[in-house]
Coordinates of N, CA and C and ligand atoms in Angstrom, one line a residue:
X1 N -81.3 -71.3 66.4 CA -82.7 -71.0 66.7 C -83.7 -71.9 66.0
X2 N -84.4 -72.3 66.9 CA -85.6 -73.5 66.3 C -86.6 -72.8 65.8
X3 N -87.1 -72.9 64.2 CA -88.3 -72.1 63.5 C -89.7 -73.2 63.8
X4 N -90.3 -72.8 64.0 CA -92.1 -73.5 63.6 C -92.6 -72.9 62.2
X5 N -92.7 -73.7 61.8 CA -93.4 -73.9 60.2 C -95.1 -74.4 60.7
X6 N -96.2 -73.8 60.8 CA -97.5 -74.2 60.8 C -98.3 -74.7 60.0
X7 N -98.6 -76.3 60.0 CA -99.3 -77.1 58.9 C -100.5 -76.2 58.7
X8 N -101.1 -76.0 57.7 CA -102.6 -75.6 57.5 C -103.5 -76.7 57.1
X9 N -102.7 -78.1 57.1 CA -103.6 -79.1 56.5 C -104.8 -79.2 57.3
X10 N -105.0 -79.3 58.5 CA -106.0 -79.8 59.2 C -107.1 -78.3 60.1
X11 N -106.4 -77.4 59.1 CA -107.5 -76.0 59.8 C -108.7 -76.5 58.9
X12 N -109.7 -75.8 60.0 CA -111.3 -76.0 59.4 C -111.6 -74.5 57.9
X13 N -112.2 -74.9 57.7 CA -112.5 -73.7 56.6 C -112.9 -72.4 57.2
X14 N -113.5 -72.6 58.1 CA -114.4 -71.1 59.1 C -113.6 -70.4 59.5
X15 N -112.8 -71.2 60.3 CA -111.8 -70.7 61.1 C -110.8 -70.0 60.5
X16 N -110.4 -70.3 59.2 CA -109.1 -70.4 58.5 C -108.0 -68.9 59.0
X17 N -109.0 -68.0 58.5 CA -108.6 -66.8 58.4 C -108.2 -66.1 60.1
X18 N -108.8 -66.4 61.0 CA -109.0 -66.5 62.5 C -107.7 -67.5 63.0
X19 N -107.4 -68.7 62.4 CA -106.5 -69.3 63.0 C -105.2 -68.5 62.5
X20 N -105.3 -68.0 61.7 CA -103.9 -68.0 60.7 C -103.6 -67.0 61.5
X21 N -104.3 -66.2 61.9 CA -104.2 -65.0 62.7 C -103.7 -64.9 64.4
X22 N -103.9 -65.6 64.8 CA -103.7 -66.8 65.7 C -102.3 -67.1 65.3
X23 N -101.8 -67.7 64.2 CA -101.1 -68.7 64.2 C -99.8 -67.3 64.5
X24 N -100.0 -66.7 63.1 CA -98.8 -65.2 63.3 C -98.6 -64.3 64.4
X25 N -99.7 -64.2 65.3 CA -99.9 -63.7 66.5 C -98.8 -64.2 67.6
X26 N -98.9 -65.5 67.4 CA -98.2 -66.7 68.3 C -96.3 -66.6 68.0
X27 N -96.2 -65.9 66.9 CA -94.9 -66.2 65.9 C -94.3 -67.5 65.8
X28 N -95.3 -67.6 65.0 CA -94.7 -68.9 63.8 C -93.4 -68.3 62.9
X29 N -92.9 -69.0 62.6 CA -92.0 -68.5 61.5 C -92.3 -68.5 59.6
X30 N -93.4 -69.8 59.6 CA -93.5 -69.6 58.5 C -95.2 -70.5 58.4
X31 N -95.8 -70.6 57.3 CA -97.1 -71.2 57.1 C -96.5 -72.2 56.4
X32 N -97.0 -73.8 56.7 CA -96.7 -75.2 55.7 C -97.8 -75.4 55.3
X33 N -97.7 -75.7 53.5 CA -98.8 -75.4 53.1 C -98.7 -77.0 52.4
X34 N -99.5 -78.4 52.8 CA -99.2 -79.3 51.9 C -99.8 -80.0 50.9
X35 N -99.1 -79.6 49.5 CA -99.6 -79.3 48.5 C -99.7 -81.4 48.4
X36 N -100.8 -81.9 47.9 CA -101.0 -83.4 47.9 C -102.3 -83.8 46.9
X37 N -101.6 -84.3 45.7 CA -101.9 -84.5 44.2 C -102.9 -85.8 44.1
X38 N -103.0 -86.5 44.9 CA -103.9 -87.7 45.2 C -102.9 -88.7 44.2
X39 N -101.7 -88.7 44.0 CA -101.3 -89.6 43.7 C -100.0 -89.9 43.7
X40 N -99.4 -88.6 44.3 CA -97.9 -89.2 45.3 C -98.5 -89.5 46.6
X41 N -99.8 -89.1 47.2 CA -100.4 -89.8 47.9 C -101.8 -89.8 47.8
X42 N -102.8 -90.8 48.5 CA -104.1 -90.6 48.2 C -105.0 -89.5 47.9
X43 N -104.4 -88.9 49.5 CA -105.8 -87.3 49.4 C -105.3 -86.2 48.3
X44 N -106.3 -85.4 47.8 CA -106.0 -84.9 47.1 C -106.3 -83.0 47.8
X45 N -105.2 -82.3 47.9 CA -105.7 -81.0 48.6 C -105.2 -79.8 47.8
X46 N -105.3 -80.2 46.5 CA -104.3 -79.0 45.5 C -105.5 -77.9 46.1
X47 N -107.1 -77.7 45.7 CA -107.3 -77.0 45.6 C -107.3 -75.8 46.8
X48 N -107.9 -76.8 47.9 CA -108.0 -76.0 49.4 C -106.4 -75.6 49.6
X49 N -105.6 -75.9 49.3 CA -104.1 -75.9 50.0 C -103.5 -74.3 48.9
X50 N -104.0 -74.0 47.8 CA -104.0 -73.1 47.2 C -104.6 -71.8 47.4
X51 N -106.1 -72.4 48.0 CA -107.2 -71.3 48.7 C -106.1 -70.5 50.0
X52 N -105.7 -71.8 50.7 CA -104.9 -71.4 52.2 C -103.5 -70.2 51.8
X53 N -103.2 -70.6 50.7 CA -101.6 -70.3 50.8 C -101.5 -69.0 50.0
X54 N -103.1 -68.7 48.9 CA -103.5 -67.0 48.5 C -104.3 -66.7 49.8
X55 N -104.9 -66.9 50.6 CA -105.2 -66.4 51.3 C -104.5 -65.8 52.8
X56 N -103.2 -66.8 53.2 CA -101.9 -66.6 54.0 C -101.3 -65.4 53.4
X57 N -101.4 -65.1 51.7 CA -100.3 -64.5 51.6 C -100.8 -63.0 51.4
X58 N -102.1 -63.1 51.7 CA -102.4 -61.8 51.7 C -102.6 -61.1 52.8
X59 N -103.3 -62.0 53.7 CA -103.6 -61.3 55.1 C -101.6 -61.2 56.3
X60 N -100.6 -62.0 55.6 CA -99.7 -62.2 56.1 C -98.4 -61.6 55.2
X61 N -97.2 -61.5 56.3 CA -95.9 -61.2 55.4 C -95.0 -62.6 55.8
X62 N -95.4 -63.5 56.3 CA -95.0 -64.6 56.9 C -94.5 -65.5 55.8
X63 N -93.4 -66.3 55.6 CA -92.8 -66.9 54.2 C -94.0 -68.3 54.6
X64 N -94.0 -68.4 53.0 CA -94.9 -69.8 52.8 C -94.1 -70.9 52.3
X65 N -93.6 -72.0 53.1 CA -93.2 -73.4 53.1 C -94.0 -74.4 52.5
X66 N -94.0 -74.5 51.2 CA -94.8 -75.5 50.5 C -94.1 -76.8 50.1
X67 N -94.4 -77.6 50.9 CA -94.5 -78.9 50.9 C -95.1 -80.1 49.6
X68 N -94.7 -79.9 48.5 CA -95.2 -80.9 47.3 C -94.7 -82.3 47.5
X69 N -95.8 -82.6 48.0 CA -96.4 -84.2 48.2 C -96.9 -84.6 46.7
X70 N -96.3 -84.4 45.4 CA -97.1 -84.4 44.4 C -96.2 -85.1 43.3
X71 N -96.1 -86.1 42.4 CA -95.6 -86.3 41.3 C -95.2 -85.5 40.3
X72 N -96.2 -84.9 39.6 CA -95.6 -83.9 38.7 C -95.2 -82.6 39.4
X73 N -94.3 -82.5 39.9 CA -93.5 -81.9 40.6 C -93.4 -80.2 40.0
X74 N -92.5 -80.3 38.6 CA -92.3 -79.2 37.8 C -94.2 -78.4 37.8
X75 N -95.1 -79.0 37.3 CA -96.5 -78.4 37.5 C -96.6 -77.0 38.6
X76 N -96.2 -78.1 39.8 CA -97.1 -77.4 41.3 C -95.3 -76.2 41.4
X77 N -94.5 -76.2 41.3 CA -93.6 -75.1 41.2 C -93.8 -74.2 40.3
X78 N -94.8 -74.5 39.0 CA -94.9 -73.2 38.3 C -95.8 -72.3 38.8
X79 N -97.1 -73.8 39.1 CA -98.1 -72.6 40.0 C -97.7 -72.1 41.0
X80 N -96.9 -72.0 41.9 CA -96.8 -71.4 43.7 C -96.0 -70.7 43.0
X81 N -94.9 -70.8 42.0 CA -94.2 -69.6 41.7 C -94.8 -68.0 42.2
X82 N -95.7 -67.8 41.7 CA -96.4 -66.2 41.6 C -96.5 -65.9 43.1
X83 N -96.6 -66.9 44.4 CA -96.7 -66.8 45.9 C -95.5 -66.5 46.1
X84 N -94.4 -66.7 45.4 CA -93.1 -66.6 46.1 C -92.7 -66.9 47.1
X85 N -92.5 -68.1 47.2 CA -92.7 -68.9 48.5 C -91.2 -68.8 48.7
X86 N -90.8 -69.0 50.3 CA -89.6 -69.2 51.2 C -88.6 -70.0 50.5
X87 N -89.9 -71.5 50.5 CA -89.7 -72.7 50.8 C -90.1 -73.5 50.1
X88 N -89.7 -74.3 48.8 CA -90.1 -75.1 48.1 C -89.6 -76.2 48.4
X89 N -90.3 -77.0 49.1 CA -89.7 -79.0 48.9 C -90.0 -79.8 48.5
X90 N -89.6 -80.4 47.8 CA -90.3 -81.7 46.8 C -89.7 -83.2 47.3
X91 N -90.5 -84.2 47.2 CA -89.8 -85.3 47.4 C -89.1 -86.1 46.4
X92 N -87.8 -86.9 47.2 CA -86.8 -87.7 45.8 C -87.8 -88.7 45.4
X93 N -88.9 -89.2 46.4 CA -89.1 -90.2 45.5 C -90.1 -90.0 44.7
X94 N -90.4 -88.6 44.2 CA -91.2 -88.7 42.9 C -90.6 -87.6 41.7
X95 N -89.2 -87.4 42.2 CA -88.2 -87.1 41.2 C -87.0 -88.5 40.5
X96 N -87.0 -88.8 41.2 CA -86.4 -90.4 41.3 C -85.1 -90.4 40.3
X97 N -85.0 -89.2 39.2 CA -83.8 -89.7 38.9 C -82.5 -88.5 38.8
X98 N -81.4 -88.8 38.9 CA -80.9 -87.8 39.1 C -80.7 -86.3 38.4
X99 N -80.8 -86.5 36.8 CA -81.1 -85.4 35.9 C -82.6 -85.0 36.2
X100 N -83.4 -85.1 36.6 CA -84.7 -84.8 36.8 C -84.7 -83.9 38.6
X101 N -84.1 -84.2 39.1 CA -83.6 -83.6 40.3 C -83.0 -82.5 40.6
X102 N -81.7 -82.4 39.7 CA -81.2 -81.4 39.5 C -81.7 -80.7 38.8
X103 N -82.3 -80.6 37.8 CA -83.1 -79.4 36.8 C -84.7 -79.2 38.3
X104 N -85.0 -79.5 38.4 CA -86.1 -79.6 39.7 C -85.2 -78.3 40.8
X105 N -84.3 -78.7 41.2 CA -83.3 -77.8 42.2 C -83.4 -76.3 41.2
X106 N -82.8 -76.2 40.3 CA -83.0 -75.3 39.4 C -83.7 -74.4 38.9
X107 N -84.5 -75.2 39.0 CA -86.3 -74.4 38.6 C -86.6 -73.6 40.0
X108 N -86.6 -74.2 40.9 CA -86.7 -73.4 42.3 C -86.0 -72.5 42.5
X109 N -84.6 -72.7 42.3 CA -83.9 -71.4 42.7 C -84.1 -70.1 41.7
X110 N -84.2 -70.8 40.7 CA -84.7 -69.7 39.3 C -85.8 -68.6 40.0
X111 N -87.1 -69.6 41.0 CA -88.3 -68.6 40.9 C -87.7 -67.8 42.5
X112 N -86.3 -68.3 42.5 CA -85.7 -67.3 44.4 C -86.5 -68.1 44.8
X113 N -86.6 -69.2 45.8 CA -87.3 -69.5 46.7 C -86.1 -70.8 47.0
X114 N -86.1 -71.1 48.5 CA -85.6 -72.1 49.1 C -85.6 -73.0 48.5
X115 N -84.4 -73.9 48.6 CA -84.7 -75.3 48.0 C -85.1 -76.3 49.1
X116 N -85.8 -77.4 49.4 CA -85.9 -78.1 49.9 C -85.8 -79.6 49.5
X117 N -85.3 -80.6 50.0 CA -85.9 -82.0 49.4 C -86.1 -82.9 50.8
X118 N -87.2 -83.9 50.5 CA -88.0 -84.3 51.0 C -87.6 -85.8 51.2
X119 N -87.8 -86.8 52.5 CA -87.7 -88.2 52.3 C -88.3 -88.9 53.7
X120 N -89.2 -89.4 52.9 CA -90.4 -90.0 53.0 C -89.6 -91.1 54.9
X121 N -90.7 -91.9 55.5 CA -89.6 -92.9 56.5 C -88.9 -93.9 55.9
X122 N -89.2 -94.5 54.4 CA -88.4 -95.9 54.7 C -87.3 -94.8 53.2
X123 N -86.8 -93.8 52.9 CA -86.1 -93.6 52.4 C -85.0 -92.9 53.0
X124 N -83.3 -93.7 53.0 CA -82.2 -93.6 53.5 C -81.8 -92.0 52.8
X125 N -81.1 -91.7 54.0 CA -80.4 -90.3 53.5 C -79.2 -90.7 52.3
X126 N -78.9 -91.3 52.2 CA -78.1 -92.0 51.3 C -78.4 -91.2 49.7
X127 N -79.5 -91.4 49.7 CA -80.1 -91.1 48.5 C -80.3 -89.5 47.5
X128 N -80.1 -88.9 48.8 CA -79.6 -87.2 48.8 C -78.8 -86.5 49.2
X129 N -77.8 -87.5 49.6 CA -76.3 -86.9 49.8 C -76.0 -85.8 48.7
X130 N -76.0 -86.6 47.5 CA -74.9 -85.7 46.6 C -75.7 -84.3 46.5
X131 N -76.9 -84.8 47.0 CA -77.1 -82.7 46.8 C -77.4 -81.8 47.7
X132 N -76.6 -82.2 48.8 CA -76.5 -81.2 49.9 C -75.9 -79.9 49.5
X133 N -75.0 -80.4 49.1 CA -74.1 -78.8 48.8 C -75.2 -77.6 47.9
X134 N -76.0 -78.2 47.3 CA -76.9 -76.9 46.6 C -78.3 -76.9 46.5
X135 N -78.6 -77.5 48.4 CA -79.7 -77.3 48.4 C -80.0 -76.1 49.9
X136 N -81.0 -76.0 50.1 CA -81.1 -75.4 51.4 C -81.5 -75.9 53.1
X137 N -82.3 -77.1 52.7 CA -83.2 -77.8 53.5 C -83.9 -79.3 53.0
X138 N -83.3 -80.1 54.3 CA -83.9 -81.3 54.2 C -84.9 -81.5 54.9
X139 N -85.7 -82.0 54.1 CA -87.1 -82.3 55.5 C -87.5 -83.7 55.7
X140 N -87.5 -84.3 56.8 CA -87.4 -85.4 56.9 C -88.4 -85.8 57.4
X141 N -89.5 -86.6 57.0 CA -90.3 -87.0 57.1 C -90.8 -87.8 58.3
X142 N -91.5 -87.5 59.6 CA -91.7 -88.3 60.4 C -92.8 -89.3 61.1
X143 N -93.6 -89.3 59.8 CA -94.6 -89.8 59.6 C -94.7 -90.3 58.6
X144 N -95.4 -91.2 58.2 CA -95.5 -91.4 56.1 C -97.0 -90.2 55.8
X145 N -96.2 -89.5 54.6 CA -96.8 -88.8 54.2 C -97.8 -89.1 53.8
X146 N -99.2 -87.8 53.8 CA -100.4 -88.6 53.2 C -102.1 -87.9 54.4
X147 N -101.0 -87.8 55.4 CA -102.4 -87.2 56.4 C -101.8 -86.5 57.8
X148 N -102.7 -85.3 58.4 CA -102.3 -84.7 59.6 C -102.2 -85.8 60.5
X149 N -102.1 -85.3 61.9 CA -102.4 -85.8 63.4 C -102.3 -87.8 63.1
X150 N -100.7 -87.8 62.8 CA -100.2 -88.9 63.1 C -99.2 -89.5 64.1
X151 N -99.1 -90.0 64.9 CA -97.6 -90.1 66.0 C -96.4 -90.4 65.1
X152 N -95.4 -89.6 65.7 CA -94.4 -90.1 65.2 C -93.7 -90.8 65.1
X153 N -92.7 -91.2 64.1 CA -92.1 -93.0 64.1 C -90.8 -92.6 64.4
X154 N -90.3 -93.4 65.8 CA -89.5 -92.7 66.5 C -87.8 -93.2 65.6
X155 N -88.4 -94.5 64.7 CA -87.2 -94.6 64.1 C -86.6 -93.5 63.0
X156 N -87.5 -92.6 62.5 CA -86.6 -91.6 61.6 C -85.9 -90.4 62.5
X157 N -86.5 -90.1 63.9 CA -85.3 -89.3 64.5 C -83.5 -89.7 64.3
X158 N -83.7 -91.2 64.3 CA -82.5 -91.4 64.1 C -81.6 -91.3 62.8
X159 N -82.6 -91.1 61.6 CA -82.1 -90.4 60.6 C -81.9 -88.9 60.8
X160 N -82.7 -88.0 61.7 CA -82.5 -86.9 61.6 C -80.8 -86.6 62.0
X161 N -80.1 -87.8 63.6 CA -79.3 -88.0 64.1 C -78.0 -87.7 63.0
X162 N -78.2 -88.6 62.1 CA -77.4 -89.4 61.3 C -76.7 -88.0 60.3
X163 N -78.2 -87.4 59.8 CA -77.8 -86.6 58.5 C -77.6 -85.3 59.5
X164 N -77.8 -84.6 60.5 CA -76.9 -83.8 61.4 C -75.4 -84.4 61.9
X165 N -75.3 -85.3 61.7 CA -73.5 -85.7 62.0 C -72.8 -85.4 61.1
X166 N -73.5 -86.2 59.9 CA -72.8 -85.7 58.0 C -72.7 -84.3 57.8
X167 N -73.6 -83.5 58.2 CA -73.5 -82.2 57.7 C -72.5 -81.5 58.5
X168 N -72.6 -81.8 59.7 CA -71.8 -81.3 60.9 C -70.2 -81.4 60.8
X169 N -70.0 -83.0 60.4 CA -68.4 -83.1 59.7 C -67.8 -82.8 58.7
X170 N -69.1 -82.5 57.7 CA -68.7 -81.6 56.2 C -68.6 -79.9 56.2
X171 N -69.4 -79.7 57.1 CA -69.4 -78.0 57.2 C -70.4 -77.8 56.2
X172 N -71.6 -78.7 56.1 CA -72.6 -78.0 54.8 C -73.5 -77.4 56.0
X173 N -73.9 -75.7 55.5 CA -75.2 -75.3 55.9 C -76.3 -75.5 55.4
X174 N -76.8 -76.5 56.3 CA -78.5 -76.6 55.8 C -79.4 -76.9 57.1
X175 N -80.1 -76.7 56.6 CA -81.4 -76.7 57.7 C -82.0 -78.1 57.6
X176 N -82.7 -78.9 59.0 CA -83.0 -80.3 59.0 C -84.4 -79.7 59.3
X177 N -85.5 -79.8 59.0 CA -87.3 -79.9 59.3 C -87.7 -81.4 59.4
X178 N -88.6 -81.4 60.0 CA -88.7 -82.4 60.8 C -90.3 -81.9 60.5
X179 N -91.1 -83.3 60.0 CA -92.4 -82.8 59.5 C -93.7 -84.1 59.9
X180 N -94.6 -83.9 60.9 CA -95.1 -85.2 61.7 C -95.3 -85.4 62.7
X181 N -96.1 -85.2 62.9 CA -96.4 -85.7 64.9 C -95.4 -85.4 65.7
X182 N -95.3 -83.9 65.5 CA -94.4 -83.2 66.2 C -95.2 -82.2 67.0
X183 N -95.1 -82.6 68.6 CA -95.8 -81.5 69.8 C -95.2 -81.5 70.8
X184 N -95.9 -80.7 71.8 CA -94.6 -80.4 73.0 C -93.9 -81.4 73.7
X185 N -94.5 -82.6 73.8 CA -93.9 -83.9 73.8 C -92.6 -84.6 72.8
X186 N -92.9 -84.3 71.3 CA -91.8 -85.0 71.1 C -90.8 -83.9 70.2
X187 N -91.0 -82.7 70.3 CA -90.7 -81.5 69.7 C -88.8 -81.0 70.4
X188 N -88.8 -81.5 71.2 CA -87.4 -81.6 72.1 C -86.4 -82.9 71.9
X189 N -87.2 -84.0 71.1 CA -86.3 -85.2 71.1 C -86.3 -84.9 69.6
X190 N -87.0 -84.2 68.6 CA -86.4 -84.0 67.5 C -85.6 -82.2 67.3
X191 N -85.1 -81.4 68.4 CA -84.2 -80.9 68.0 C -83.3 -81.2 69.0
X192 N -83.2 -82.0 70.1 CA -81.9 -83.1 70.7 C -81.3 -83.7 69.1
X193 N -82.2 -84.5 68.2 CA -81.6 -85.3 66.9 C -81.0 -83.9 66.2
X194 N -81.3 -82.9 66.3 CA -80.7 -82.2 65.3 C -81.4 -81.4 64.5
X195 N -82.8 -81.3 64.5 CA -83.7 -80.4 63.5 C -83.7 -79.4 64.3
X196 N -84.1 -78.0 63.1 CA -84.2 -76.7 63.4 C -85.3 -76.0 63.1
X197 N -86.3 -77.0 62.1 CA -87.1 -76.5 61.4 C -88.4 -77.7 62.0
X198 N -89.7 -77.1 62.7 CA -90.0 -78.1 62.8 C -91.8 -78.0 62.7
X199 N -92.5 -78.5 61.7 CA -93.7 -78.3 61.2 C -94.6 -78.8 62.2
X200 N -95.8 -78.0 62.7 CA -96.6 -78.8 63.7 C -97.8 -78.4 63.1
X201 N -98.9 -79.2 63.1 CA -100.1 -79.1 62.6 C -101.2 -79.4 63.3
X202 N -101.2 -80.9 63.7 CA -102.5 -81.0 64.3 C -102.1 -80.3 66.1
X203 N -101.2 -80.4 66.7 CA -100.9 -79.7 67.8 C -101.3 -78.1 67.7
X204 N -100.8 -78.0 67.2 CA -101.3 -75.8 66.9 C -102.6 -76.0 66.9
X205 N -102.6 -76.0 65.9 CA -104.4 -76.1 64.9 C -105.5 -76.3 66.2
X206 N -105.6 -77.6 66.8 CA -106.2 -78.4 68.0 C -106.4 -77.8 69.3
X207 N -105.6 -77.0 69.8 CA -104.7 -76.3 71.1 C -105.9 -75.0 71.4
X208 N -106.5 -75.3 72.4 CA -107.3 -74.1 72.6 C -106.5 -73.0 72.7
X209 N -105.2 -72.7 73.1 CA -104.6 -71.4 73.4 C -103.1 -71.4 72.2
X210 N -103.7 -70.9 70.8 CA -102.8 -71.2 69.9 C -101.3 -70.9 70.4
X211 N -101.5 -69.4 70.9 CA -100.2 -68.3 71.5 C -99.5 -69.4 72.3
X212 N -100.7 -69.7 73.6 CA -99.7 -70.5 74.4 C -99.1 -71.9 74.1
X213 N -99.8 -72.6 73.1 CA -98.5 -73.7 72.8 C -97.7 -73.3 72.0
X214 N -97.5 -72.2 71.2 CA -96.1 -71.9 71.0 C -95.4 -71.7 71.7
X215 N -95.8 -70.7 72.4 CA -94.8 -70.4 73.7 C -94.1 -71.6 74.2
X216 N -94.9 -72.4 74.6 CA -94.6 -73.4 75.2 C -93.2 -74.4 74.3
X217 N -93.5 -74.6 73.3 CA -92.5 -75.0 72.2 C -91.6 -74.1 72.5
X218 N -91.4 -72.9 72.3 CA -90.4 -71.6 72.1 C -89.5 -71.7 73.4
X219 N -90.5 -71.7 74.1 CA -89.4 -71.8 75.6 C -88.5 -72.5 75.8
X220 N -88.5 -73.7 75.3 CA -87.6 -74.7 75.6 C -86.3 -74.9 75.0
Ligands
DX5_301 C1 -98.2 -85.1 56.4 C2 -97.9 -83.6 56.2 C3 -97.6 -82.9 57.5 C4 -98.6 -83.1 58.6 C5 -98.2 -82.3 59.8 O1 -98.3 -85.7 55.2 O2 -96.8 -83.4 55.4 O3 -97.2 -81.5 57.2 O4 -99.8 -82.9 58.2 O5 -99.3 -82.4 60.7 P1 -99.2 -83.0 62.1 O6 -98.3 -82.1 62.9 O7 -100.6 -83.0 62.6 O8 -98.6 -84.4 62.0
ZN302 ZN1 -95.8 -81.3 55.3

């Protein structure tokens, strides 16, 4: 079964409460909330992305998938701790070493929440093999992280291809998300590669008939 994870990065502020309502209406499976430190990447959206994700969690029972686009990594997991999120994913490349990773896995599962880890386009699955077995979810970046409503680079489907074969021959259960310029157009060629999990943002968000582009996604 293919989930929709719904970016809130690019909702308007007015709307917020109206879309989200909208968004759950539609059945999303979960709210992506992306947390972005201005210096694992430029923009900085700790504060609004915290307004979005106490405000999701109240009007909603919907799991919150938080996405830390963020360096100090351990920080933004103590704060979202208290939201009790689904879905915690962080990226390797701003855990970068392997004792720092594993205590990171740790800490997440400590607060019960999903483990996720994160890789960016020019980072090889290579680099997160060894922690398949004790994680939950890979999410593969198909866009370079950093902003909504970008097309996607059609070369990391082929990573999505790649780490669905590995997992497939090993018998590891994990979930692939797929996060980026993902819409009714290329939302079929990334669960043809193998994702199950697939974040859409500026397509929902944008969509005069929220319901009906899900549907539309759902149907297929
Ligand atoms: C990009 C974010 C994504 C993104 C999704 O850095 O992680 O979640 O905003 O939005 P769309 O679907 O608009 O690419
Ligand atoms: Zn994201």
């Amino acid at each position: 079964m293919t989930e929709i994870s719904a970016s809130l990065l690019t909702l308007e502020k007015e709307n917020a409460i109206k879309t989200m309502y909208n968004l759950e209406a539609g059945k999303i499976d979960y709210f992506h909330i992306d947390v972005m430190d201005g210096k694992f990447v430029e923009k900085n959206t700790t504060e609004i992305m915290k307004d979005y994700a106490l405000t999701a969690s109240h009007i909603s029972n919907l799991g919150l998938d938080v996405h830390l686009m963020v360096e100090n990594v351990e920080e933004f997991i103590d704060e979202y701790s208290m939201l009790e999120p689904e879905i915690i994913t962080f990226h390797i490349e701003a855990t970068k070493n392997e004792e720092r990773t594993k205590s990171v896995i740790e800490e997440i599962k400590n607060i019960g929440s999903r483990v996720g880890i994160a890789i960016s386009p020019d980072t090889s699955i290579d680099e997160i093999k060894q922690y398949l077995p004790y994680i939950h979810t890979v999410l593969v970046m198909t866009v370079v992280p950093g902003k909504g409503g970008q097309k996607l680079i059609p070369e990391t489907l082929e990573k999505v291809k790649e780490l669905k074969k590995y997992i497939t021959e090993r018998n590891i259960d994990i979930d692939i998300e797929v996060d980026g310029g993902i819409n009714d157009s290329t939302a079929n060629l990334a669960i043809d590669a193998g994702a199950n999990i697939l974040v859409m943002g500026n397509y929902l968000i944008s969509s005069e008939n929220i319901k009906e582009a899900i549907r539309k996604i759902k149907e297929n």
